[in-house]
Structure formats: structure tokens, C-alpha cells
Amino acid sequence: GRGNRMQVRLGDPARLEAFQAKCESERRGLHTPAFRMPTSLPQDMLRMMHVLFMDLGSQGVVQRDFLQAWHNRFPHEPLAYRELGFRDVRGLLSQVPFIEKVGGKADARYVLVR
């Protein structure tokens, strides 16, 4: 053929209008994403974390190896961080008051606070 004969066909006008309204409300700052604060950690989980970190000693555990260390120490107790409202294990560990993160991204370790 000749020329550029590209066409756009609108399949569902209602969906387009809803999308336009959503974009407009976000532009004006009316859209606020849903956020839910994680619940406080259960005492039994905090006790288990303390036992784990006492067993690990002063070296603590590398961030990427934490789940393996948990499963080695508590093989029949899953770490239910998502059920507690955390996106990942790092978010869970940030809420444990007696441990701290040492180091940067690649070599981050969690150790007991002295």
C-alpha cells in the first residue's frame, strides 16, 4: 500500500474514561496509595530470633543467608514474614529491636546489638 495507514480503534470507551479520571486524580494529588503498617512482631517470634542470634554468635548472619539459618535452627517453624505484613525478610529484620544491620548492600550482616 501507499502511505502510513495506521489506525487506532477504541474498544471500550468506559475503560478509557476511567483511566483518564485516574490519571487526572493522580496528577492533582488526590490518589493516595494503600499502605498498611506491619503488625508488631509476636513475642514468640522475637524469642526465637534471639535464640537464633545467640547461636550465631558475634558474627551474625549475612542478609542473603538469613532464611537458611532460620530453617536450619527451626526446621518445623516457617518464617511467616508476609503474613505479618512485610514485603521481604529485610523488612522483618528491620523491626527486630535487638539486632542491627552492619555493612552495605552486598555484604550486609545482621548481628545482636551489644
PDB file of N, CA and C in Angstrom:
ATOM      1  N   GLY A   1       0.790  -1.167   0.000  1.00  0.00           N
ATOM      2  CA  GLY A   1       0.000   0.000   0.000  1.00  0.00           C
ATOM      3  C   GLY A   1       0.848   1.252   0.000  1.00  0.00           C
ATOM      4  N   ARG A   2       0.137   2.330  -0.084  1.00  0.00           N
ATOM      5  CA  ARG A   2       0.792   3.632  -0.073  1.00  0.00           C
ATOM      6  C   ARG A   2       0.511   4.344   1.236  1.00  0.00           C
ATOM      7  N   GLY A   3       1.512   5.059   1.695  1.00  0.00           N
ATOM      8  CA  GLY A   3       1.325   5.907   2.867  1.00  0.00           C
ATOM      9  C   GLY A   3       1.206   5.114   4.166  1.00  0.00           C
ATOM     10  N   ASN A   4       1.135   5.841   5.198  1.00  0.00           N
ATOM     11  CA  ASN A   4       1.029   5.248   6.527  1.00  0.00           C
ATOM     12  C   ASN A   4      -0.444   5.199   6.907  1.00  0.00           C
ATOM     13  N   ARG A   5      -1.017   4.042   6.933  1.00  0.00           N
ATOM     14  CA  ARG A   5      -2.445   3.903   7.210  1.00  0.00           C
ATOM     15  C   ARG A   5      -2.681   3.279   8.584  1.00  0.00           C
ATOM     16  N   MET A   6      -1.946   3.734   9.552  1.00  0.00           N
ATOM     17  CA  MET A   6      -2.119   3.207  10.915  1.00  0.00           C
ATOM     18  C   MET A   6      -3.408   3.756  11.503  1.00  0.00           C
ATOM     19  N   GLN A   7      -4.119   2.893  12.236  1.00  0.00           N
ATOM     20  CA  GLN A   7      -5.375   3.296  12.847  1.00  0.00           C
ATOM     21  C   GLN A   7      -5.394   2.858  14.304  1.00  0.00           C
ATOM     22  N   VAL A   8      -6.161   3.575  15.075  1.00  0.00           N
ATOM     23  CA  VAL A   8      -6.411   3.202  16.464  1.00  0.00           C
ATOM     24  C   VAL A   8      -7.908   3.043  16.609  1.00  0.00           C
ATOM     25  N   ARG A   9      -8.330   1.922  17.154  1.00  0.00           N
ATOM     26  CA  ARG A   9      -9.754   1.700  17.394  1.00  0.00           C
ATOM     27  C   ARG A   9      -9.969   1.578  18.885  1.00  0.00           C
ATOM     28  N   LEU A  10     -10.944   2.291  19.367  1.00  0.00           N
ATOM     29  CA  LEU A  10     -11.268   2.287  20.786  1.00  0.00           C
ATOM     30  C   LEU A  10     -12.209   1.125  21.072  1.00  0.00           C
ATOM     31  N   GLY A  11     -11.749   0.197  21.938  1.00  0.00           N
ATOM     32  CA  GLY A  11     -12.548  -0.981  22.237  1.00  0.00           C
ATOM     33  C   GLY A  11     -13.594  -0.747  23.303  1.00  0.00           C
ATOM     34  N   ASP A  12     -13.220  -0.030  24.366  1.00  0.00           N
ATOM     35  CA  ASP A  12     -14.144   0.176  25.490  1.00  0.00           C
ATOM     36  C   ASP A  12     -14.013   1.617  25.974  1.00  0.00           C
ATOM     37  N   PRO A  13     -14.903   2.500  25.550  1.00  0.00           N
ATOM     38  CA  PRO A  13     -14.816   3.914  25.935  1.00  0.00           C
ATOM     39  C   PRO A  13     -14.898   4.131  27.448  1.00  0.00           C
ATOM     40  N   ALA A  14     -15.634   3.299  28.157  1.00  0.00           N
ATOM     41  CA  ALA A  14     -15.765   3.464  29.611  1.00  0.00           C
ATOM     42  C   ALA A  14     -14.428   3.226  30.310  1.00  0.00           C
ATOM     43  N   ARG A  15     -13.673   2.234  29.848  1.00  0.00           N
ATOM     44  CA  ARG A  15     -12.355   1.975  30.447  1.00  0.00           C
ATOM     45  C   ARG A  15     -11.396   3.128  30.188  1.00  0.00           C
ATOM     46  N   LEU A  16     -11.461   3.711  28.997  1.00  0.00           N
ATOM     47  CA  LEU A  16     -10.610   4.862  28.686  1.00  0.00           C
ATOM     48  C   LEU A  16     -10.959   6.040  29.589  1.00  0.00           C
ATOM     49  N   GLU A  17     -12.240   6.296  29.781  1.00  0.00           N
ATOM     50  CA  GLU A  17     -12.660   7.397  30.652  1.00  0.00           C
ATOM     51  C   GLU A  17     -12.235   7.158  32.098  1.00  0.00           C
ATOM     52  N   ALA A  18     -12.339   5.921  32.569  1.00  0.00           N
ATOM     53  CA  ALA A  18     -11.902   5.602  33.936  1.00  0.00           C
ATOM     54  C   ALA A  18     -10.397   5.814  34.077  1.00  0.00           C
ATOM     55  N   PHE A  19      -9.640   5.407  33.056  1.00  0.00           N
ATOM     56  CA  PHE A  19      -8.196   5.606  33.073  1.00  0.00           C
ATOM     57  C   PHE A  19      -7.846   7.091  33.074  1.00  0.00           C
ATOM     58  N   GLN A  20      -8.546   7.874  32.272  1.00  0.00           N
ATOM     59  CA  GLN A  20      -8.307   9.319  32.236  1.00  0.00           C
ATOM     60  C   GLN A  20      -8.616   9.953  33.591  1.00  0.00           C
ATOM     61  N   ALA A  21      -9.702   9.542  34.227  1.00  0.00           N
ATOM     62  CA  ALA A  21     -10.062  10.089  35.539  1.00  0.00           C
ATOM     63  C   ALA A  21      -9.014   9.731  36.578  1.00  0.00           C
ATOM     64  N   LYS A  22      -8.508   8.501  36.519  1.00  0.00           N
ATOM     65  CA  LYS A  22      -7.469   8.075  37.464  1.00  0.00           C
ATOM     66  C   LYS A  22      -6.195   8.894  37.268  1.00  0.00           C
ATOM     67  N   CYS A  23      -5.791   9.081  36.023  1.00  0.00           N
ATOM     68  CA  CYS A  23      -4.586   9.875  35.736  1.00  0.00           C
ATOM     69  C   CYS A  23      -4.754  11.311  36.218  1.00  0.00           C
ATOM     70  N   GLU A  24      -5.923  11.874  36.013  1.00  0.00           N
ATOM     71  CA  GLU A  24      -6.179  13.252  36.438  1.00  0.00           C
ATOM     72  C   GLU A  24      -6.139  13.375  37.956  1.00  0.00           C
ATOM     73  N   SER A  25      -6.719  12.412  38.666  1.00  0.00           N
ATOM     74  CA  SER A  25      -6.702  12.489  40.133  1.00  0.00           C
ATOM     75  C   SER A  25      -5.289  12.319  40.673  1.00  0.00           C
ATOM     76  N   GLU A  26      -4.481  11.460  40.040  1.00  0.00           N
ATOM     77  CA  GLU A  26      -3.084  11.309  40.456  1.00  0.00           C
ATOM     78  C   GLU A  26      -2.304  12.592  40.194  1.00  0.00           C
ATOM     79  N   ARG A  27      -2.580  13.229  39.059  1.00  0.00           N
ATOM     80  CA  ARG A  27      -1.882  14.469  38.720  1.00  0.00           C
ATOM     81  C   ARG A  27      -2.191  15.563  39.735  1.00  0.00           C
ATOM     82  N   ARG A  28      -3.435  15.602  40.209  1.00  0.00           N
ATOM     83  CA  ARG A  28      -3.832  16.622  41.180  1.00  0.00           C
ATOM     84  C   ARG A  28      -3.499  16.222  42.618  1.00  0.00           C
ATOM     85  N   GLY A  29      -2.943  15.040  42.806  1.00  0.00           N
ATOM     86  CA  GLY A  29      -2.552  14.616  44.146  1.00  0.00           C
ATOM     87  C   GLY A  29      -3.679  14.023  44.961  1.00  0.00           C
ATOM     88  N   LEU A  30      -4.745  13.602  44.315  1.00  0.00           N
ATOM     89  CA  LEU A  30      -5.869  13.028  45.045  1.00  0.00           C
ATOM     90  C   LEU A  30      -5.702  11.534  45.281  1.00  0.00           C
ATOM     91  N   HIS A  31      -4.801  10.923  44.556  1.00  0.00           N
ATOM     92  CA  HIS A  31      -4.590   9.480  44.693  1.00  0.00           C
ATOM     93  C   HIS A  31      -3.575   9.223  45.802  1.00  0.00           C
ATOM     94  N   THR A  32      -3.968   8.455  46.771  1.00  0.00           N
ATOM     95  CA  THR A  32      -3.032   8.051  47.821  1.00  0.00           C
ATOM     96  C   THR A  32      -2.984   6.534  47.836  1.00  0.00           C
ATOM     97  N   PRO A  33      -1.805   5.960  47.623  1.00  0.00           N
ATOM     98  CA  PRO A  33      -1.701   4.506  47.591  1.00  0.00           C
ATOM     99  C   PRO A  33      -2.055   3.898  48.944  1.00  0.00           C
ATOM    100  N   ALA A  34      -2.563   2.698  48.903  1.00  0.00           N
ATOM    101  CA  ALA A  34      -2.922   1.993  50.137  1.00  0.00           C
ATOM    102  C   ALA A  34      -1.647   1.513  50.824  1.00  0.00           C
ATOM    103  N   PHE A  35      -1.510   1.835  52.086  1.00  0.00           N
ATOM    104  CA  PHE A  35      -0.362   1.393  52.865  1.00  0.00           C
ATOM    105  C   PHE A  35      -0.862   0.928  54.216  1.00  0.00           C
ATOM    106  N   ARG A  36      -0.342  -0.205  54.648  1.00  0.00           N
ATOM    107  CA  ARG A  36      -0.745  -0.746  55.935  1.00  0.00           C
ATOM    108  C   ARG A  36       0.518  -0.983  56.748  1.00  0.00           C
ATOM    109  N   MET A  37       0.561  -0.410  57.940  1.00  0.00           N
ATOM    110  CA  MET A  37       1.706  -0.623  58.812  1.00  0.00           C
ATOM    111  C   MET A  37       1.761  -2.089  59.216  1.00  0.00           C
ATOM    112  N   PRO A  38       2.953  -2.693  59.178  1.00  0.00           N
ATOM    113  CA  PRO A  38       3.061  -4.074  59.635  1.00  0.00           C
ATOM    114  C   PRO A  38       2.687  -4.172  61.111  1.00  0.00           C
ATOM    115  N   THR A  39       2.138  -5.308  61.471  1.00  0.00           N
ATOM    116  CA  THR A  39       1.779  -5.523  62.870  1.00  0.00           C
ATOM    117  C   THR A  39       3.051  -5.698  63.689  1.00  0.00           C
ATOM    118  N   SER A  40       2.948  -5.502  64.990  1.00  0.00           N
ATOM    119  CA  SER A  40       4.122  -5.709  65.836  1.00  0.00           C
ATOM    120  C   SER A  40       4.450  -7.198  65.866  1.00  0.00           C
ATOM    121  N   LEU A  41       5.713  -7.489  66.037  1.00  0.00           N
ATOM    122  CA  LEU A  41       6.157  -8.879  65.987  1.00  0.00           C
ATOM    123  C   LEU A  41       5.692  -9.640  67.226  1.00  0.00           C
ATOM    124  N   PRO A  42       5.219 -10.866  67.039  1.00  0.00           N
ATOM    125  CA  PRO A  42       4.794 -11.682  68.182  1.00  0.00           C
ATOM    126  C   PRO A  42       5.976 -11.993  69.104  1.00  0.00           C
ATOM    127  N   GLN A  43       5.693 -12.093  70.388  1.00  0.00           N
ATOM    128  CA  GLN A  43       6.750 -12.350  71.375  1.00  0.00           C
ATOM    129  C   GLN A  43       7.456 -13.677  71.129  1.00  0.00           C
ATOM    130  N   ASP A  44       6.718 -14.708  70.720  1.00  0.00           N
ATOM    131  CA  ASP A  44       7.374 -15.996  70.477  1.00  0.00           C
ATOM    132  C   ASP A  44       8.352 -15.910  69.302  1.00  0.00           C
ATOM    133  N   MET A  45       8.030 -15.108  68.279  1.00  0.00           N
ATOM    134  CA  MET A  45       8.959 -14.926  67.167  1.00  0.00           C
ATOM    135  C   MET A  45      10.196 -14.159  67.629  1.00  0.00           C
ATOM    136  N   LEU A  46      10.003 -13.144  68.458  1.00  0.00           N
ATOM    137  CA  LEU A  46      11.151 -12.392  68.979  1.00  0.00           C
ATOM    138  C   LEU A  46      12.055 -13.291  69.813  1.00  0.00           C
ATOM    139  N   ARG A  47      11.456 -14.171  70.619  1.00  0.00           N
ATOM    140  CA  ARG A  47      12.264 -15.109  71.413  1.00  0.00           C
ATOM    141  C   ARG A  47      13.066 -16.035  70.502  1.00  0.00           C
ATOM    142  N   MET A  48      12.417 -16.542  69.467  1.00  0.00           N
ATOM    143  CA  MET A  48      13.112 -17.434  68.539  1.00  0.00           C
ATOM    144  C   MET A  48      14.238 -16.699  67.810  1.00  0.00           C
ATOM    145  N   MET A  49      13.996 -15.453  67.423  1.00  0.00           N
ATOM    146  CA  MET A  49      15.048 -14.651  66.777  1.00  0.00           C
ATOM    147  C   MET A  49      16.230 -14.472  67.724  1.00  0.00           C
ATOM    148  N   HIS A  50      15.926 -14.206  68.990  1.00  0.00           N
ATOM    149  CA  HIS A  50      17.003 -14.012  69.961  1.00  0.00           C
ATOM    150  C   HIS A  50      17.811 -15.293  70.122  1.00  0.00           C
ATOM    151  N   VAL A  51      17.142 -16.427  70.208  1.00  0.00           N
ATOM    152  CA  VAL A  51      17.839 -17.715  70.307  1.00  0.00           C
ATOM    153  C   VAL A  51      18.717 -17.927  69.078  1.00  0.00           C
ATOM    154  N   LEU A  52      18.184 -17.651  67.905  1.00  0.00           N
ATOM    155  CA  LEU A  52      18.944 -17.820  66.665  1.00  0.00           C
ATOM    156  C   LEU A  52      20.200 -16.959  66.674  1.00  0.00           C
ATOM    157  N   PHE A  53      20.068 -15.691  67.032  1.00  0.00           N
ATOM    158  CA  PHE A  53      21.232 -14.801  67.006  1.00  0.00           C
ATOM    159  C   PHE A  53      22.221 -15.118  68.121  1.00  0.00           C
ATOM    160  N   MET A  54      21.742 -15.646  69.235  1.00  0.00           N
ATOM    161  CA  MET A  54      22.672 -16.099  70.277  1.00  0.00           C
ATOM    162  C   MET A  54      23.479 -17.290  69.760  1.00  0.00           C
ATOM    163  N   ASP A  55      22.827 -18.201  69.048  1.00  0.00           N
ATOM    164  CA  ASP A  55      23.523 -19.356  68.471  1.00  0.00           C
ATOM    165  C   ASP A  55      24.527 -18.940  67.397  1.00  0.00           C
ATOM    166  N   LEU A  56      24.194 -17.909  66.632  1.00  0.00           N
ATOM    167  CA  LEU A  56      25.072 -17.465  65.552  1.00  0.00           C
ATOM    168  C   LEU A  56      26.327 -16.772  66.075  1.00  0.00           C
ATOM    169  N   GLY A  57      26.266 -16.244  67.273  1.00  0.00           N
ATOM    170  CA  GLY A  57      27.425 -15.599  67.870  1.00  0.00           C
ATOM    171  C   GLY A  57      27.642 -14.185  67.369  1.00  0.00           C
ATOM    172  N   SER A  58      28.848 -13.698  67.581  1.00  0.00           N
ATOM    173  CA  SER A  58      29.147 -12.295  67.274  1.00  0.00           C
ATOM    174  C   SER A  58      29.232 -12.022  65.771  1.00  0.00           C
ATOM    175  N   GLN A  59      29.407 -13.065  64.960  1.00  0.00           N
ATOM    176  CA  GLN A  59      29.495 -12.868  63.509  1.00  0.00           C
ATOM    177  C   GLN A  59      28.144 -12.579  62.881  1.00  0.00           C
ATOM    178  N   GLY A  60      27.067 -13.006  63.540  1.00  0.00           N
ATOM    179  CA  GLY A  60      25.738 -12.776  62.992  1.00  0.00           C
ATOM    180  C   GLY A  60      25.512 -13.594  61.738  1.00  0.00           C
ATOM    181  N   VAL A  61      24.706 -13.059  60.844  1.00  0.00           N
ATOM    182  CA  VAL A  61      24.383 -13.773  59.609  1.00  0.00           C
ATOM    183  C   VAL A  61      24.312 -12.771  58.457  1.00  0.00           C
ATOM    184  N   VAL A  62      24.794 -13.206  57.300  1.00  0.00           N
ATOM    185  CA  VAL A  62      24.692 -12.396  56.089  1.00  0.00           C
ATOM    186  C   VAL A  62      23.222 -12.345  55.688  1.00  0.00           C
ATOM    187  N   GLN A  63      22.801 -11.211  55.215  1.00  0.00           N
ATOM    188  CA  GLN A  63      21.391 -10.998  54.880  1.00  0.00           C
ATOM    189  C   GLN A  63      20.843 -12.091  53.966  1.00  0.00           C
ATOM    190  N   ARG A  64      21.576 -12.438  52.930  1.00  0.00           N
ATOM    191  CA  ARG A  64      21.065 -13.420  51.964  1.00  0.00           C
ATOM    192  C   ARG A  64      21.002 -14.832  52.544  1.00  0.00           C
ATOM    193  N   ASP A  65      21.690 -15.088  53.664  1.00  0.00           N
ATOM    194  CA  ASP A  65      21.692 -16.420  54.279  1.00  0.00           C
ATOM    195  C   ASP A  65      20.753 -16.529  55.471  1.00  0.00           C
ATOM    196  N   PHE A  66      20.007 -15.467  55.774  1.00  0.00           N
ATOM    197  CA  PHE A  66      19.183 -15.488  56.983  1.00  0.00           C
ATOM    198  C   PHE A  66      18.112 -16.574  56.940  1.00  0.00           C
ATOM    199  N   LEU A  67      17.398 -16.689  55.833  1.00  0.00           N
ATOM    200  CA  LEU A  67      16.338 -17.706  55.751  1.00  0.00           C
ATOM    201  C   LEU A  67      16.898 -19.108  55.944  1.00  0.00           C
ATOM    202  N   GLN A  68      18.048 -19.383  55.372  1.00  0.00           N
ATOM    203  CA  GLN A  68      18.666 -20.701  55.543  1.00  0.00           C
ATOM    204  C   GLN A  68      19.045 -20.928  57.002  1.00  0.00           C
ATOM    205  N   ALA A  69      19.588 -19.913  57.658  1.00  0.00           N
ATOM    206  CA  ALA A  69      19.932 -20.039  59.079  1.00  0.00           C
ATOM    207  C   ALA A  69      18.678 -20.284  59.919  1.00  0.00           C
ATOM    208  N   TRP A  70      17.591 -19.587  59.586  1.00  0.00           N
ATOM    209  CA  TRP A  70      16.320 -19.780  60.312  1.00  0.00           C
ATOM    210  C   TRP A  70      15.827 -21.219  60.146  1.00  0.00           C
ATOM    211  N   HIS A  71      15.824 -21.699  58.902  1.00  0.00           N
ATOM    212  CA  HIS A  71      15.324 -23.052  58.640  1.00  0.00           C
ATOM    213  C   HIS A  71      16.234 -24.124  59.233  1.00  0.00           C
ATOM    214  N   ASN A  72      17.525 -23.861  59.319  1.00  0.00           N
ATOM    215  CA  ASN A  72      18.428 -24.819  59.961  1.00  0.00           C
ATOM    216  C   ASN A  72      18.160 -24.905  61.458  1.00  0.00           C
ATOM    217  N   ARG A  73      17.896 -23.765  62.080  1.00  0.00           N
ATOM    218  CA  ARG A  73      17.676 -23.733  63.536  1.00  0.00           C
ATOM    219  C   ARG A  73      16.261 -24.153  63.909  1.00  0.00           C
ATOM    220  N   PHE A  74      15.271 -23.760  63.104  1.00  0.00           N
ATOM    221  CA  PHE A  74      13.860 -24.064  63.377  1.00  0.00           C
ATOM    222  C   PHE A  74      13.248 -24.736  62.139  1.00  0.00           C
ATOM    223  N   PRO A  75      13.574 -26.011  61.897  1.00  0.00           N
ATOM    224  CA  PRO A  75      13.143 -26.657  60.651  1.00  0.00           C
ATOM    225  C   PRO A  75      11.630 -26.811  60.499  1.00  0.00           C
ATOM    226  N   HIS A  76      10.897 -26.836  61.596  1.00  0.00           N
ATOM    227  CA  HIS A  76       9.448 -27.038  61.511  1.00  0.00           C
ATOM    228  C   HIS A  76       8.661 -25.756  61.759  1.00  0.00           C
ATOM    229  N   GLU A  77       9.343 -24.627  61.765  1.00  0.00           N
ATOM    230  CA  GLU A  77       8.689 -23.337  62.039  1.00  0.00           C
ATOM    231  C   GLU A  77       8.956 -22.383  60.875  1.00  0.00           C
ATOM    232  N   PRO A  78       7.994 -22.215  59.962  1.00  0.00           N
ATOM    233  CA  PRO A  78       8.222 -21.295  58.840  1.00  0.00           C
ATOM    234  C   PRO A  78       8.302 -19.844  59.320  1.00  0.00           C
ATOM    235  N   LEU A  79       9.083 -19.063  58.614  1.00  0.00           N
ATOM    236  CA  LEU A  79       9.207 -17.639  58.923  1.00  0.00           C
ATOM    237  C   LEU A  79       8.124 -16.900  58.141  1.00  0.00           C
ATOM    238  N   ALA A  80       7.030 -16.558  58.803  1.00  0.00           N
ATOM    239  CA  ALA A  80       5.838 -16.010  58.141  1.00  0.00           C
ATOM    240  C   ALA A  80       5.909 -14.489  58.054  1.00  0.00           C
ATOM    241  N   TYR A  81       6.901 -13.964  57.360  1.00  0.00           N
ATOM    242  CA  TYR A  81       7.064 -12.509  57.293  1.00  0.00           C
ATOM    243  C   TYR A  81       5.968 -11.849  56.459  1.00  0.00           C
ATOM    244  N   ARG A  82       5.500 -12.505  55.418  1.00  0.00           N
ATOM    245  CA  ARG A  82       4.442 -11.898  54.589  1.00  0.00           C
ATOM    246  C   ARG A  82       3.123 -11.821  55.347  1.00  0.00           C
ATOM    247  N   GLU A  83       2.820 -12.834  56.134  1.00  0.00           N
ATOM    248  CA  GLU A  83       1.588 -12.821  56.917  1.00  0.00           C
ATOM    249  C   GLU A  83       1.594 -11.706  57.958  1.00  0.00           C
ATOM    250  N   LEU A  84       2.787 -11.283  58.351  1.00  0.00           N
ATOM    251  CA  LEU A  84       2.917 -10.193  59.320  1.00  0.00           C
ATOM    252  C   LEU A  84       2.913  -8.821  58.645  1.00  0.00           C
ATOM    253  N   GLY A  85       2.819  -8.799  57.317  1.00  0.00           N
ATOM    254  CA  GLY A  85       2.713  -7.535  56.598  1.00  0.00           C
ATOM    255  C   GLY A  85       4.013  -7.019  56.017  1.00  0.00           C
ATOM    256  N   PHE A  86       5.060  -7.842  55.985  1.00  0.00           N
ATOM    257  CA  PHE A  86       6.350  -7.412  55.452  1.00  0.00           C
ATOM    258  C   PHE A  86       6.518  -7.906  54.028  1.00  0.00           C
ATOM    259  N   ARG A  87       7.107  -7.075  53.193  1.00  0.00           N
ATOM    260  CA  ARG A  87       7.327  -7.429  51.792  1.00  0.00           C
ATOM    261  C   ARG A  87       8.438  -8.459  51.653  1.00  0.00           C
ATOM    262  N   ASP A  88       9.449  -8.343  52.514  1.00  0.00           N
ATOM    263  CA  ASP A  88      10.578  -9.262  52.438  1.00  0.00           C
ATOM    264  C   ASP A  88      11.186  -9.443  53.826  1.00  0.00           C
ATOM    265  N   VAL A  89      12.181 -10.331  53.912  1.00  0.00           N
ATOM    266  CA  VAL A  89      12.824 -10.633  55.193  1.00  0.00           C
ATOM    267  C   VAL A  89      13.558  -9.412  55.725  1.00  0.00           C
ATOM    268  N   ARG A  90      14.117  -8.620  54.845  1.00  0.00           N
ATOM    269  CA  ARG A  90      14.828  -7.414  55.270  1.00  0.00           C
ATOM    270  C   ARG A  90      13.899  -6.474  56.034  1.00  0.00           C
ATOM    271  N   GLY A  91      12.660  -6.335  55.569  1.00  0.00           N
ATOM    272  CA  GLY A  91      11.679  -5.512  56.276  1.00  0.00           C
ATOM    273  C   GLY A  91      11.371  -6.060  57.655  1.00  0.00           C
ATOM    274  N   LEU A  92      11.255  -7.381  57.755  1.00  0.00           N
ATOM    275  CA  LEU A  92      11.017  -8.020  59.054  1.00  0.00           C
ATOM    276  C   LEU A  92      12.179  -7.760  60.004  1.00  0.00           C
ATOM    277  N   LEU A  93      13.394  -7.973  59.520  1.00  0.00           N
ATOM    278  CA  LEU A  93      14.569  -7.808  60.379  1.00  0.00           C
ATOM    279  C   LEU A  93      14.752  -6.362  60.831  1.00  0.00           C
ATOM    280  N   SER A  94      14.272  -5.422  60.047  1.00  0.00           N
ATOM    281  CA  SER A  94      14.401  -4.017  60.441  1.00  0.00           C
ATOM    282  C   SER A  94      13.545  -3.687  61.659  1.00  0.00           C
ATOM    283  N   GLN A  95      12.566  -4.527  61.973  1.00  0.00           N
ATOM    284  CA  GLN A  95      11.676  -4.275  63.105  1.00  0.00           C
ATOM    285  C   GLN A  95      12.064  -5.044  64.360  1.00  0.00           C
ATOM    286  N   VAL A  96      13.148  -5.803  64.312  1.00  0.00           N
ATOM    287  CA  VAL A  96      13.612  -6.550  65.483  1.00  0.00           C
ATOM    288  C   VAL A  96      14.514  -5.625  66.287  1.00  0.00           C
ATOM    289  N   PRO A  97      14.126  -5.289  67.535  1.00  0.00           N
ATOM    290  CA  PRO A  97      14.842  -4.249  68.279  1.00  0.00           C
ATOM    291  C   PRO A  97      16.249  -4.624  68.742  1.00  0.00           C
ATOM    292  N   PHE A  98      16.565  -5.898  68.853  1.00  0.00           N
ATOM    293  CA  PHE A  98      17.850  -6.283  69.436  1.00  0.00           C
ATOM    294  C   PHE A  98      18.885  -6.715  68.406  1.00  0.00           C
ATOM    295  N   ILE A  99      18.619  -6.483  67.123  1.00  0.00           N
ATOM    296  CA  ILE A  99      19.635  -6.749  66.104  1.00  0.00           C
ATOM    297  C   ILE A  99      19.864  -5.480  65.297  1.00  0.00           C
ATOM    298  N   GLU A 100      21.034  -5.428  64.672  1.00  0.00           N
ATOM    299  CA  GLU A 100      21.339  -4.284  63.820  1.00  0.00           C
ATOM    300  C   GLU A 100      21.996  -4.760  62.535  1.00  0.00           C
ATOM    301  N   LYS A 101      21.845  -3.950  61.514  1.00  0.00           N
ATOM    302  CA  LYS A 101      22.435  -4.240  60.214  1.00  0.00           C
ATOM    303  C   LYS A 101      23.805  -3.590  60.164  1.00  0.00           C
ATOM    304  N   VAL A 102      24.800  -4.366  59.760  1.00  0.00           N
ATOM    305  CA  VAL A 102      26.171  -3.875  59.658  1.00  0.00           C
ATOM    306  C   VAL A 102      26.640  -4.116  58.230  1.00  0.00           C
ATOM    307  N   GLY A 103      27.196  -3.106  57.605  1.00  0.00           N
ATOM    308  CA  GLY A 103      27.707  -3.260  56.250  1.00  0.00           C
ATOM    309  C   GLY A 103      26.751  -2.731  55.204  1.00  0.00           C
ATOM    310  N   GLY A 104      27.190  -2.843  53.966  1.00  0.00           N
ATOM    311  CA  GLY A 104      26.416  -2.324  52.847  1.00  0.00           C
ATOM    312  C   GLY A 104      25.557  -3.380  52.189  1.00  0.00           C
ATOM    313  N   LYS A 105      25.108  -3.073  50.980  1.00  0.00           N
ATOM    314  CA  LYS A 105      24.160  -3.944  50.277  1.00  0.00           C
ATOM    315  C   LYS A 105      24.676  -5.371  50.113  1.00  0.00           C
ATOM    316  N   ALA A 106      25.801  -5.535  49.464  1.00  0.00           N
ATOM    317  CA  ALA A 106      26.285  -6.877  49.127  1.00  0.00           C
ATOM    318  C   ALA A 106      26.764  -7.655  50.349  1.00  0.00           C
ATOM    319  N   ASP A 107      27.348  -6.967  51.318  1.00  0.00           N
ATOM    320  CA  ASP A 107      27.914  -7.672  52.473  1.00  0.00           C
ATOM    321  C   ASP A 107      27.187  -7.339  53.774  1.00  0.00           C
ATOM    322  N   ALA A 108      25.912  -6.996  53.683  1.00  0.00           N
ATOM    323  CA  ALA A 108      25.142  -6.649  54.884  1.00  0.00           C
ATOM    324  C   ALA A 108      25.005  -7.864  55.794  1.00  0.00           C
ATOM    325  N   ARG A 109      25.247  -7.653  57.085  1.00  0.00           N
ATOM    326  CA  ARG A 109      25.113  -8.698  58.100  1.00  0.00           C
ATOM    327  C   ARG A 109      24.183  -8.185  59.180  1.00  0.00           C
ATOM    328  N   TYR A 110      23.491  -9.098  59.820  1.00  0.00           N
ATOM    329  CA  TYR A 110      22.662  -8.761  60.971  1.00  0.00           C
ATOM    330  C   TYR A 110      23.310  -9.388  62.189  1.00  0.00           C
ATOM    331  N   VAL A 111      23.538  -8.565  63.204  1.00  0.00           N
ATOM    332  CA  VAL A 111      24.192  -9.021  64.432  1.00  0.00           C
ATOM    333  C   VAL A 111      23.400  -8.528  65.634  1.00  0.00           C
ATOM    334  N   LEU A 112      23.618  -9.189  66.769  1.00  0.00           N
ATOM    335  CA  LEU A 112      22.996  -8.742  68.013  1.00  0.00           C
ATOM    336  C   LEU A 112      23.569  -7.400  68.419  1.00  0.00           C
ATOM    337  N   VAL A 113      22.728  -6.538  68.927  1.00  0.00           N
ATOM    338  CA  VAL A 113      23.180  -5.244  69.436  1.00  0.00           C
ATOM    339  C   VAL A 113      23.893  -5.499  70.752  1.00  0.00           C
ATOM    340  N   ARG A 114      25.043  -4.910  70.917  1.00  0.00           N
ATOM    341  CA  ARG A 114      25.811  -5.090  72.169  1.00  0.00           C
ATOM    342  C   ARG A 114      25.506  -3.974  73.123  1.00  0.00           C
TER     343      ARG A 114
END
